[in-house]
Short mmCIF file of C-alpha atoms in Angstrom, two decimals:
data_model
loop_
_atom_site.label_atom_id
_atom_site.label_comp_id
_atom_site.label_asym_id
_atom_site.label_seq_id
_atom_site.Cartn_x
_atom_site.Cartn_y
_atom_site.Cartn_z
CA ASP A 1 -89.13 20.99 14.67
CA GLU A 2 -90.37 22.62 18.27
CA GLY A 3 -87.39 22.61 20.32
CA VAL A 4 -85.04 24.20 17.78
CA GLN A 5 -87.84 26.79 17.56
CA ALA A 6 -87.73 27.16 21.77
CA ALA A 7 -83.77 27.38 21.83
CA ALA A 8 -83.82 30.04 18.60
CA ALA A 9 -86.74 32.27 21.29
CA GLU A 10 -83.98 31.73 23.86
CA PHE A 11 -81.30 33.07 22.23
CA ARG A 12 -82.48 36.17 20.40
CA GLY A 13 -80.24 37.74 18.03
CA THR A 14 -79.12 34.46 16.88
CA ASP A 15 -79.61 33.37 13.67
CA ASP A 16 -82.34 30.82 13.62
CA LEU A 17 -80.42 28.45 10.84
CA ILE A 18 -76.95 28.68 13.80
CA VAL A 19 -79.25 27.24 16.41
CA TYR A 20 -80.87 24.61 14.20
CA ASN A 21 -77.47 23.65 13.10
CA VAL A 22 -76.34 23.23 16.60
CA ASN A 23 -79.26 21.56 17.73
CA TYR A 24 -79.38 19.10 14.84
CA PHE A 25 -75.72 17.73 13.99
CA GLY A 26 -75.15 18.19 18.21
CA GLY A 27 -77.38 15.50 18.80
CA ARG A 28 -75.88 13.41 15.58
CA GLY A 29 -72.53 14.12 16.11
CA PHE A 30 -70.57 16.19 13.77
CA ASP A 31 -69.63 12.87 10.86
CA ALA A 32 -73.79 13.68 10.31
CA LEU A 33 -72.77 17.55 8.84
CA LEU A 34 -70.44 15.67 6.75
CA GLN A 35 -72.75 13.06 5.32
CA TRP A 36 -75.24 15.88 5.15
CA LEU A 37 -73.01 17.87 2.87
CA ARG A 38 -72.26 15.13 0.77
CA GLU A 39 -75.64 13.75 0.09
CA ARG A 40 -77.40 17.60 -0.24
CA ALA A 41 -74.18 19.32 -1.92
CA GLY A 42 -75.76 20.29 -4.75
CA THR A 43 -75.61 23.98 -4.44
CA LEU A 44 -72.75 26.31 -3.47
CA ASP A 45 -74.74 28.15 -1.43
CA ARG A 46 -75.70 25.16 0.97
CA MET A 47 -71.70 25.20 0.87
CA VAL A 48 -71.40 28.45 1.88
CA CYS A 49 -74.08 27.89 4.91
CA CYS A 50 -72.13 24.64 5.71
CA VAL A 51 -68.59 26.25 6.09
CA ASP A 52 -69.98 29.22 7.65
CA PHE A 53 -71.60 27.22 10.52
CA LEU A 54 -68.28 25.29 10.92
CA TRP A 55 -66.43 28.78 11.06
CA VAL A 56 -68.89 29.81 14.16
CA LEU A 57 -68.09 26.56 15.85
CA GLN A 58 -64.67 26.56 15.66
CA ASN A 59 -63.85 28.16 18.90
CA PHE A 60 -65.85 25.35 20.59
CA LEU A 61 -64.41 22.42 18.83
CA THR A 62 -61.80 20.56 20.15
CA ALA A 63 -58.49 20.29 18.22
CA LYS A 64 -59.76 16.40 17.41
CA ALA A 65 -62.53 17.29 15.82
CA ARG A 66 -61.78 20.26 14.27
CA THR A 67 -59.08 18.65 12.15
CA THR A 68 -61.56 15.78 11.28
CA VAL A 69 -64.36 17.93 10.49
CA VAL A 70 -62.75 21.11 8.83
CA ARG A 71 -60.14 18.60 6.93
CA GLY A 72 -63.33 16.72 5.53
CA ALA A 73 -65.23 19.24 4.34
CA ARG A 74 -62.22 20.76 2.83
CA GLU A 75 -61.19 17.94 0.64
CA PHE A 76 -65.29 17.34 0.05
CA ILE A 77 -65.97 20.56 -1.53
CA PHE A 78 -62.78 20.57 -2.95
CA SER A 79 -63.16 18.05 -4.87
CA HIS A 80 -66.72 18.64 -5.93
CA LEU A 81 -66.07 22.32 -7.22
CA LEU A 82 -63.37 20.88 -9.59
CA SER A 83 -65.66 17.98 -10.44
CA LEU A 84 -68.59 20.65 -11.61
CA SER A 85 -69.18 20.05 -15.57
CA ASP A 86 -68.96 23.47 -17.82
CA GLU A 87 -72.83 23.81 -17.58
CA GLN A 88 -72.22 23.52 -13.48
CA LEU A 89 -69.77 26.31 -13.47
CA ARG A 90 -71.82 28.54 -15.07
CA SER A 91 -74.42 29.49 -12.16
CA VAL A 92 -70.79 29.33 -9.40
CA GLU A 93 -70.37 32.84 -8.26
CA LYS A 94 -66.59 33.62 -8.12
CA THR A 95 -67.29 35.82 -4.68
CA LYS A 96 -68.90 32.60 -3.19
CA VAL A 97 -66.04 30.03 -3.57
CA GLU A 98 -63.58 32.74 -2.67
CA GLN A 99 -65.53 32.92 0.82
CA VAL A 100 -66.13 29.45 1.39
CA VAL A 101 -62.06 28.90 0.49
CA GLU A 102 -60.83 31.84 2.99
CA ARG A 103 -63.27 30.40 5.49
CA LEU A 104 -62.05 27.16 5.85
CA GLU A 105 -58.28 28.11 5.42
CA GLU A 106 -59.07 30.58 8.66
CA ALA A 107 -60.68 27.48 10.41
CA GLU A 108 -57.75 25.27 9.42
CA LEU A 109 -54.48 28.13 10.23
CA ARG A 110 -56.67 28.46 13.74
CA ARG A 111 -56.32 24.62 14.35
CA ASN A 112 -52.49 24.73 14.34
CA ARG A 113 -50.94 28.19 14.14
CA PHE A 114 -47.64 26.60 13.75
CA GLN A 115 -48.66 24.46 11.07
CA PRO A 116 -48.66 25.61 7.43
CA HIS A 117 -51.47 24.95 5.67
CA SER A 118 -51.94 26.64 2.62
CA ARG A 119 -50.87 24.16 0.07
CA PRO A 120 -54.49 22.36 -0.54
CA PHE A 121 -55.91 26.08 -0.42
CA GLU A 122 -53.45 26.93 -3.36
CA ALA A 123 -53.30 23.75 -4.93
CA PHE A 124 -57.10 24.03 -5.31
CA CYS A 125 -57.03 27.81 -6.41
CA LEU A 126 -54.82 27.00 -9.13
CA SER A 127 -56.50 24.03 -9.94
CA PHE A 128 -60.28 25.58 -10.39
CA ALA A 129 -58.96 28.95 -11.90
CA LEU A 130 -57.39 26.39 -14.84
CA LYS A 131 -60.94 24.49 -14.49
CA CYS A 132 -62.68 27.91 -15.35
CA PHE A 133 -59.93 28.92 -17.72
CA ARG A 134 -60.86 25.70 -19.76
CA CYS A 135 -63.99 26.23 -19.96
CA THR A 136 -66.41 26.62 -22.83
CA VAL A 137 -68.28 29.73 -20.92
CA LEU A 138 -66.48 33.01 -21.94
CA GLN A 139 -67.38 34.70 -18.67
CA LYS A 140 -65.77 31.54 -16.90
CA ARG A 141 -62.50 31.79 -18.93
CA LEU A 142 -62.11 35.57 -17.95
CA GLN A 143 -62.52 34.21 -14.31
CA GLY A 144 -60.17 32.30 -14.58
CA ILE A 145 -57.62 34.42 -15.62
CA ASP A 146 -58.50 36.44 -13.00
CA TYR A 147 -57.67 34.05 -10.22
#
């Protein structure tokens, strides 16, 4: 897309992917970001990319937009990760799951510093640890113990 390339050239030193995302989703609304995530969430790398994008933009979003987008992304990502089969779980890297959880939690905590938001994150971590522990893949079982 020529407009994205021109914007990236204008902001030298800025990640091209972030400039692309700002232009793509900024023009279509952040509901498009959640829709994109639902349609193309196949890999954890894409989820990490989406969460990193939200994390970068969180300071520029209104409280309402942040609530809607971050909570929507969190709910989808957590349910998606908990629905993975044992075979799909095999390729999931623990560090990337931790990165996604950490970034989403930071974004939610920044949204309202006075309201505790740790409950959904703790519940997810416990559920995901149990899922890994019950997995037929030995490496994932050990990671389930380690969570």
